[in-house]
Short mmCIF file of C-alpha atoms in Angstrom, two decimals:
data_model
loop_
_atom_site.label_atom_id
_atom_site.label_comp_id
_atom_site.label_asym_id
_atom_site.label_seq_id
_atom_site.Cartn_x
_atom_site.Cartn_y
_atom_site.Cartn_z
CA MET A 1 0.00 0.00 0.00
CA ASP A 2 1.34 3.37 -0.92
CA ALA A 3 2.13 5.74 1.87
CA PRO A 4 -0.48 8.47 2.39
CA VAL A 5 0.26 11.64 0.55
CA GLY A 6 0.58 14.68 2.79
CA PRO A 7 -0.24 18.25 1.88
CA PRO A 8 2.04 20.06 -0.54
CA GLU A 9 4.90 21.99 0.97
CA GLY A 10 3.71 25.19 2.57
CA VAL A 11 0.05 24.05 2.68
CA GLY A 12 -1.83 23.14 5.87
CA TYR A 13 -5.24 21.59 6.30
CA ILE A 14 -7.77 23.06 8.72
CA GLN A 15 -10.84 21.16 9.90
CA ILE A 16 -13.79 23.27 11.01
CA ILE A 17 -16.55 21.63 13.07
CA THR A 18 -19.58 23.76 13.85
CA ALA A 19 -22.59 23.02 16.03
CA ALA A 20 -25.88 24.47 14.85
CA ASP A 21 -29.28 25.03 16.44
CA GLY A 22 -28.02 24.72 20.00
CA GLY A 23 -26.08 21.53 19.33
CA ARG A 24 -22.83 20.47 20.96
CA VAL A 25 -19.56 19.19 19.51
CA ASN A 26 -17.12 16.90 21.34
CA ALA A 27 -13.82 16.48 19.50
CA VAL A 28 -11.43 13.76 20.73
CA GLN A 29 -7.87 13.62 19.41
CA HIS A 30 -6.45 10.81 21.51
CA GLY A 31 -8.19 7.95 23.26
CA ASP A 32 -11.92 7.70 23.87
CA GLN A 33 -14.55 9.56 25.85
CA TYR A 34 -18.15 9.21 26.84
CA ASN A 35 -20.73 11.64 28.16
CA TYR A 36 -23.24 11.48 30.97
CA ILE A 37 -26.32 13.39 29.82
CA TYR A 38 -28.78 14.47 32.51
CA ARG A 39 -32.24 15.42 31.34
CA GLY A 40 -35.54 16.04 33.02
CA THR A 41 -35.60 16.62 36.76
CA PRO A 42 -33.34 14.15 38.56
CA PRO A 43 -33.17 14.59 42.36
CA TYR A 44 -29.60 15.78 42.03
CA ARG A 45 -27.34 17.99 39.95
CA VAL A 46 -23.87 16.90 38.79
CA GLU A 47 -21.26 19.46 37.78
CA PRO A 48 -17.49 19.49 37.28
CA PHE A 49 -15.73 19.77 40.61
CA PRO A 50 -14.44 23.34 41.20
CA LEU A 51 -10.72 22.64 41.02
CA ALA A 52 -9.39 26.18 40.65
CA VAL A 53 -7.94 27.62 43.86
CA PRO A 54 -8.96 31.27 44.28
CA ALA A 55 -6.01 33.48 43.32
CA ALA A 56 -6.96 36.04 45.98
CA VAL A 57 -9.36 36.39 48.86
CA PRO A 58 -12.72 37.60 47.49
CA ALA A 59 -13.23 41.32 47.97
CA GLY A 60 -14.89 42.20 51.25
CA LEU A 61 -14.43 38.76 52.79
CA ALA A 62 -12.03 40.06 55.41
CA ARG A 63 -14.75 42.37 56.71
CA VAL A 64 -16.51 39.25 57.99
CA PRO A 65 -13.58 37.33 59.52
CA SER A 66 -15.54 34.16 60.19
CA ARG A 67 -16.09 33.68 56.44
CA LEU A 68 -12.36 33.22 56.01
CA LEU A 69 -12.88 29.77 57.52
CA THR A 70 -15.22 28.62 54.75
CA ALA A 71 -13.66 25.57 53.09
CA ARG A 72 -14.48 26.58 49.51
CA HIS A 73 -12.32 29.72 49.76
CA GLN A 74 -9.25 27.59 50.68
CA VAL A 75 -7.67 30.52 52.48
CA VAL A 76 -5.34 28.41 54.63
CA PRO A 77 -2.92 26.07 52.80
CA PHE A 78 -3.78 22.38 52.94
CA LEU A 79 -1.51 20.29 55.13
CA PRO A 80 -1.14 16.64 54.06
CA ARG A 81 -3.05 13.99 56.00
CA PRO A 82 -2.51 10.21 55.98
CA GLU A 83 -6.07 9.65 54.75
CA LEU A 84 -5.17 11.32 51.44
CA ALA A 85 -2.81 8.46 50.54
CA LEU A 86 -5.52 5.95 51.46
CA LEU A 87 -7.97 7.63 49.11
CA GLU A 88 -5.48 7.69 46.26
CA SER A 89 -4.72 4.01 46.78
CA TRP A 90 -8.45 3.24 46.75
CA ARG A 91 -8.96 5.28 43.58
CA ASP A 92 -6.19 3.51 41.70
CA GLY A 93 -7.06 0.07 43.06
CA ALA A 94 -7.70 -3.02 40.99
CA SER A 95 -11.51 -2.83 41.15
CA PRO A 96 -12.48 -2.43 37.47
CA GLY A 97 -15.98 -1.02 38.00
CA LEU A 98 -17.78 0.83 40.76
CA SER A 99 -16.27 1.37 44.21
CA VAL A 100 -17.73 3.49 47.03
CA ARG A 101 -16.00 5.01 50.04
CA LEU A 102 -17.49 6.98 52.90
CA VAL A 103 -15.29 9.45 54.78
CA HIS A 104 -16.98 10.52 57.99
CA ALA A 105 -16.07 12.77 60.90
CA GLU A 106 -17.69 15.51 62.93
CA GLY A 107 -18.09 18.98 61.50
CA GLY A 108 -14.87 20.97 61.34
CA SER A 109 -12.59 17.95 60.93
CA GLY A 110 -11.47 18.95 57.44
CA LYS A 111 -13.48 16.55 55.26
CA THR A 112 -14.28 19.13 52.59
CA ARG A 113 -10.68 20.34 52.27
CA LEU A 114 -9.47 16.74 52.11
CA ALA A 115 -11.96 16.04 49.33
CA ALA A 116 -10.87 19.16 47.43
CA GLU A 117 -7.22 18.12 47.60
CA PHE A 118 -8.13 14.58 46.54
CA ALA A 119 -10.15 16.00 43.64
CA ALA A 120 -7.24 18.18 42.47
CA ARG A 121 -4.80 15.26 42.58
CA SER A 122 -7.27 12.98 40.81
CA SER A 123 -7.71 15.53 38.04
CA GLY A 124 -3.93 15.81 37.71
CA ALA A 125 -3.80 12.02 37.31
CA GLY A 126 -6.21 12.18 34.37
CA TRP A 127 -9.50 11.40 36.13
CA ALA A 128 -12.70 13.30 35.46
CA VAL A 129 -13.89 14.74 38.78
CA ALA A 130 -17.46 15.84 39.48
CA LEU A 131 -19.54 17.07 42.40
CA ALA A 132 -23.09 15.87 43.04
CA ARG A 133 -25.50 18.18 44.85
CA HIS A 134 -28.96 17.23 46.07
CA ARG A 135 -31.88 19.30 44.86
CA SER A 136 -32.43 20.54 48.43
CA GLU A 137 -29.26 22.63 48.19
CA ALA A 138 -29.86 26.17 47.03
CA ALA A 139 -26.57 26.05 45.12
CA SER A 140 -27.94 23.26 42.91
CA ALA A 141 -31.13 25.07 41.92
CA GLY A 142 -31.78 26.12 38.34
CA GLY A 143 -30.12 25.09 35.13
CA GLY A 144 -31.32 22.86 32.34
CA ASP A 145 -29.91 19.67 30.91
CA GLN A 146 -26.39 18.79 32.00
CA THR A 147 -23.55 16.97 30.27
CA LEU A 148 -20.47 15.52 31.95
CA THR A 149 -17.55 14.41 29.80
CA VAL A 150 -15.48 11.46 31.05
CA ARG A 151 -12.27 9.95 29.69
CA ALA A 152 -10.08 7.11 30.88
CA PRO A 153 -9.15 6.14 33.51
CA GLY A 154 -12.64 7.10 34.73
CA LEU A 155 -14.81 9.27 36.95
CA VAL A 156 -14.45 10.37 40.57
CA LEU A 157 -17.84 11.54 41.86
CA ILE A 158 -17.88 13.38 45.22
CA VAL A 159 -21.00 13.76 47.37
CA ASP A 160 -20.73 16.10 50.36
CA TYR A 161 -23.14 15.82 53.29
CA ALA A 162 -24.31 12.46 52.00
CA GLU A 163 -26.24 11.76 55.21
CA ARG A 164 -28.65 14.56 54.25
CA TRP A 165 -29.82 12.77 51.13
CA PRO A 166 -32.97 10.65 51.22
CA LEU A 167 -31.88 7.04 50.80
CA GLU A 168 -33.77 6.51 47.55
CA ASP A 169 -32.17 9.59 45.95
CA LEU A 170 -28.68 8.49 46.89
CA ILE A 171 -29.36 5.01 45.51
CA THR A 172 -30.67 6.58 42.30
CA LEU A 173 -27.48 8.61 41.89
CA VAL A 174 -25.23 5.58 42.39
CA ARG A 175 -27.26 3.17 40.29
CA GLN A 176 -27.69 5.49 37.30
CA HIS A 177 -23.98 6.26 37.12
CA ARG A 178 -23.06 2.62 37.67
CA ASP A 179 -25.28 1.51 34.80
CA ALA A 180 -23.88 4.13 32.39
CA ALA A 181 -20.17 3.88 33.29
CA ARG A 182 -17.71 2.54 30.74
CA ASP A 183 -14.52 3.06 32.75
CA LYS A 184 -13.74 3.01 36.45
CA LEU A 185 -16.21 4.80 38.71
CA ARG A 186 -15.20 5.97 42.18
CA ILE A 187 -17.88 7.54 44.39
CA LEU A 188 -16.65 9.37 47.50
CA LEU A 189 -19.29 10.15 50.13
CA LEU A 190 -18.65 12.70 52.88
CA ALA A 191 -20.75 12.74 56.04
CA ARG A 192 -20.65 13.76 59.66
CA HIS A 193 -21.35 10.29 60.93
CA ALA A 194 -21.75 6.70 59.79
CA GLY A 195 -24.84 5.49 61.59
CA ILE A 196 -28.12 3.90 60.65
CA TRP A 197 -28.28 5.76 57.35
CA TRP A 198 -24.98 4.19 56.23
CA GLN A 199 -26.04 0.74 57.38
CA GLY A 200 -29.21 1.08 55.33
CA LEU A 201 -27.29 2.33 52.32
CA ALA A 202 -24.73 -0.48 52.52
CA HIS A 203 -27.59 -2.99 52.69
CA GLN A 204 -29.14 -1.51 49.54
CA PHE A 205 -25.74 -1.64 47.84
CA ALA A 206 -25.53 -5.36 48.57
CA LYS A 207 -28.95 -5.88 46.98
CA LEU A 208 -27.65 -4.12 43.87
CA ASP A 209 -24.48 -6.28 43.84
CA ILE A 210 -22.35 -3.27 44.76
CA LEU A 211 -19.95 -5.07 47.03
CA ASP A 212 -16.94 -2.73 47.13
CA ALA A 213 -18.26 -0.20 49.68
CA ASP A 214 -16.48 0.72 52.89
CA ALA A 215 -16.22 3.54 55.45
CA LEU A 216 -13.19 5.49 56.62
CA ARG A 217 -13.27 7.63 59.73
CA LEU A 218 -11.24 10.83 59.50
CA LYS A 219 -9.07 10.92 62.58
CA GLY A 220 -8.65 13.98 64.75
CA LEU A 221 -5.42 15.91 64.78
CA PRO A 222 -2.68 14.20 66.82
CA ASP A 223 -2.21 15.78 70.26
CA THR A 224 1.52 16.12 69.63
CA PRO A 225 2.51 19.80 69.85
CA GLY A 226 4.41 19.81 66.56
CA VAL A 227 1.47 18.86 64.30
CA ARG A 228 -1.04 21.26 65.79
CA ALA A 229 1.52 24.03 66.16
CA GLY A 230 2.47 23.69 62.50
CA MET A 231 -1.17 23.94 61.47
CA TYR A 232 -1.70 26.94 63.75
CA ILE A 233 1.36 28.76 62.38
CA ALA A 234 0.31 28.16 58.77
CA ALA A 235 -3.16 29.55 59.50
CA ARG A 236 -1.84 32.42 61.61
CA ASP A 237 0.61 33.60 58.95
CA ARG A 238 -2.03 33.40 56.21
CA PHE A 239 -4.55 35.39 58.22
CA ALA A 240 -1.86 37.92 59.12
CA GLU A 241 -1.20 38.40 55.40
CA ILE A 242 -4.88 39.10 54.80
CA PHE A 243 -5.13 41.53 57.74
CA THR A 244 -1.77 43.13 56.76
CA HIS A 245 -0.34 42.33 60.17
CA THR A 246 3.40 42.57 59.64
CA ALA A 247 4.68 40.69 62.67
CA PRO A 248 2.70 37.44 63.04
CA ALA A 249 5.57 35.74 64.90
CA ARG A 250 4.98 38.10 67.81
CA ILE A 251 1.58 36.54 68.33
CA GLY A 252 3.25 33.31 69.36
CA VAL A 253 1.71 29.87 69.58
CA PRO A 254 -0.89 28.95 72.23
CA GLY A 255 0.46 26.67 74.90
CA ASN A 256 -2.70 24.59 75.21
CA LEU A 257 -2.93 23.16 71.69
CA ASP A 258 -2.82 19.68 73.18
CA ASP A 259 -6.29 20.32 74.63
CA PRO A 260 -8.89 17.89 73.18
CA MET A 261 -10.89 20.77 71.73
CA TYR A 262 -8.02 21.40 69.25
CA ALA A 263 -8.41 17.95 67.72
CA LEU A 264 -10.52 19.64 65.03
CA THR A 265 -8.87 21.51 62.18
CA LEU A 266 -11.58 24.15 62.35
CA THR A 267 -10.86 24.88 66.02
CA VAL A 268 -7.14 25.40 65.35
CA HIS A 269 -7.98 27.75 62.48
CA MET A 270 -10.51 29.57 64.65
CA ARG A 271 -7.89 30.09 67.33
CA ALA A 272 -5.46 31.50 64.78
CA LEU A 273 -8.09 33.78 63.26
CA VAL A 274 -9.17 35.15 66.63
CA ASP A 275 -5.57 35.81 67.67
CA VAL A 276 -4.67 37.60 64.43
CA ASP A 277 -7.90 39.59 64.36
CA ALA A 278 -7.33 40.75 67.93
CA ALA A 279 -3.67 41.59 67.32
CA SER A 280 -4.47 43.59 64.19
CA ARG A 281 -6.88 45.74 66.22
CA GLY A 282 -4.64 46.06 69.24
CA LYS A 283 -6.97 43.97 71.40
CA THR A 284 -6.38 41.09 73.78
CA PRO A 285 -7.70 37.83 72.31
CA PRO A 286 -10.10 35.73 74.36
CA THR A 287 -8.60 32.82 76.26
CA GLY A 288 -9.76 29.22 76.51
CA SER A 289 -12.56 28.10 74.22
CA GLY A 290 -14.68 31.25 74.49
CA GLN A 291 -14.40 32.35 70.87
CA ALA A 292 -17.63 34.32 70.87
CA SER A 293 -16.65 36.41 67.86
CA LEU A 294 -17.02 33.34 65.64
CA SER A 295 -20.11 31.78 67.17
CA SER A 296 -22.34 33.25 64.45
CA TYR A 297 -20.34 31.36 61.83
CA LEU A 298 -20.84 28.04 63.59
CA LEU A 299 -24.55 28.72 64.06
CA ASP A 300 -24.91 29.52 60.37
CA ARG A 301 -23.22 26.21 59.52
CA GLU A 302 -25.67 24.32 61.73
CA ARG A 303 -28.72 26.13 60.38
CA ASP A 304 -27.67 25.36 56.82
CA HIS A 305 -27.19 21.71 57.81
CA TRP A 306 -30.68 21.57 59.35
CA ARG A 307 -32.25 23.38 56.39
CA SER A 308 -30.89 20.91 53.86
CA PHE A 309 -31.61 17.96 56.15
CA HIS A 310 -35.26 19.07 56.36
CA ASP A 311 -35.68 19.77 52.61
CA GLN A 312 -39.17 21.25 53.08
CA GLY A 313 -40.40 18.08 54.75
CA ARG A 314 -38.95 15.69 52.18
CA GLY A 315 -35.66 15.00 53.94
CA PRO A 316 -34.74 12.72 56.84
CA LEU A 317 -35.13 15.54 59.41
CA ARG A 318 -38.81 16.30 60.03
CA ALA A 319 -38.30 19.34 62.26
CA THR A 320 -37.77 22.70 60.58
CA GLU A 321 -34.66 24.78 61.18
CA GLN A 322 -36.74 27.15 63.30
CA THR A 323 -37.90 24.26 65.51
CA MET A 324 -34.35 22.97 65.83
CA GLY A 325 -33.14 26.45 66.76
CA ARG A 326 -35.75 26.70 69.49
CA ALA A 327 -34.84 23.25 70.79
CA VAL A 328 -31.16 24.23 71.02
CA TYR A 329 -32.12 27.47 72.77
CA VAL A 330 -34.21 25.62 75.36
CA ALA A 331 -31.56 22.94 75.83
CA THR A 332 -28.91 25.62 76.38
CA LEU A 333 -31.00 27.27 79.10
CA SER A 334 -32.13 24.08 80.83
CA GLY A 335 -28.96 22.03 80.59
CA ALA A 336 -28.81 18.24 80.48
CA ARG A 337 -31.89 16.45 81.79
CA PRO A 338 -32.16 12.81 82.95
CA ASP A 339 -34.00 10.34 80.78
CA PRO A 340 -37.64 9.91 81.84
CA CYS A 341 -38.42 6.66 83.60
CA ARG A 342 -41.08 4.49 81.92
CA CYS A 343 -41.17 1.71 84.48
CA ARG A 344 -44.82 2.22 85.36
CA SER A 345 -46.07 2.74 81.80
CA SER A 346 -44.42 -0.36 80.37
CA PRO A 347 -46.93 -3.06 79.28
CA GLU A 348 -44.59 -5.63 80.79
CA PRO A 349 -43.29 -3.92 83.92
CA ARG A 350 -39.55 -4.28 84.20
CA ARG A 351 -37.61 -1.99 86.39
CA CYS A 352 -35.21 0.33 84.55
CA ARG A 353 -31.47 0.04 85.05
CA GLN A 354 -31.27 3.02 87.38
CA HIS A 355 -34.01 1.68 89.63
CA ARG A 356 -32.45 -1.77 89.71
CA SER A 357 -29.24 -0.07 90.84
CA ASP A 358 -31.19 1.84 93.51
CA LEU A 359 -32.71 -1.42 94.70
CA ARG A 360 -29.32 -3.10 95.02
CA ALA A 361 -27.86 -0.08 96.81
CA THR A 362 -30.72 0.56 99.29
CA GLY A 363 -32.59 -2.71 99.46
CA ARG A 364 -35.85 -0.81 98.96
CA ARG A 365 -38.34 -0.99 96.15
CA PRO A 366 -38.40 2.37 94.34
CA HIS A 367 -41.82 1.51 92.86
CA PRO A 368 -44.07 -0.19 95.44
CA LEU A 369 -46.53 -1.17 92.71
CA LEU A 370 -43.95 -3.29 90.90
CA PRO A 371 -42.68 -6.64 92.15
CA ALA A 372 -39.04 -6.96 93.12
CA GLN A 373 -36.74 -8.68 90.60
#
């Protein structure tokens, strides 16, 4: 066969591909690709993960210091964590199809920043990375049909606050992507806890023959002074840069970073922000855990969590955010209360644990109407 004839010397060929009438063109030069096309009104919205790190702090953000702690702004540099290597190993593992991992920890542990770093590294390794939002999130409202382009090695799909999703909606998300996937599919769920909701989800996965699903608890920061001090210094220096405080080293490092309350990344960052904010205004920062200047930020986080959990009565949480706020207010005023005793109202009277203890200690029957046991 004769060799193909190229263009004459000095002549180049140009290929022009044009989409008409609202169409879309996908041109692939090397390898293969496939597209997820979302039409209608699915209970979720999938969009490319926001990988770009903000070049500068958004204008006006420093006027509300607590907003500097918001994970999406990535104000403080990310410090490596051992769980990041575990996630990368899971992503690149031998499982050829769908694999699910849950990363859970209490609020403020750094789950969102860990996921953002994992997403950036996955994108750098050639993976398509997307973020799934439930329809209850205001940020996911609006928009028409969606298209997500995926190339080998596959797709990493991240779901934040997965425990807020109704079980059937989360199953729908996983099943629809599993059925359409042509390459590897890795779904990373983030949640505050792994309780009954995760047990129910794992059971449904088993019924769908999704067997590679596991949970990973994000550990708290080690109580060794070096780790927490390093995180504090990184946050302190970054906040000092934003507040144009020229001598952050003079602020020093708190001597009580080994306190259990500093096991959370958010708490260490809060401490650094309070100290820098106070120093920049010539004030004395609060001591201990009384960081009242940032309490509004934490309350806003909780209210947003309750609002999405409620989802106008469709979500797992039946109480509205207003009802939850009132309950917290009452609980704060009243303090902890003992559990009510139901010994007398039980259809089969059996003395509760506390009353059995009272009986052993005093030899008296706390309820004369009930027989001794």
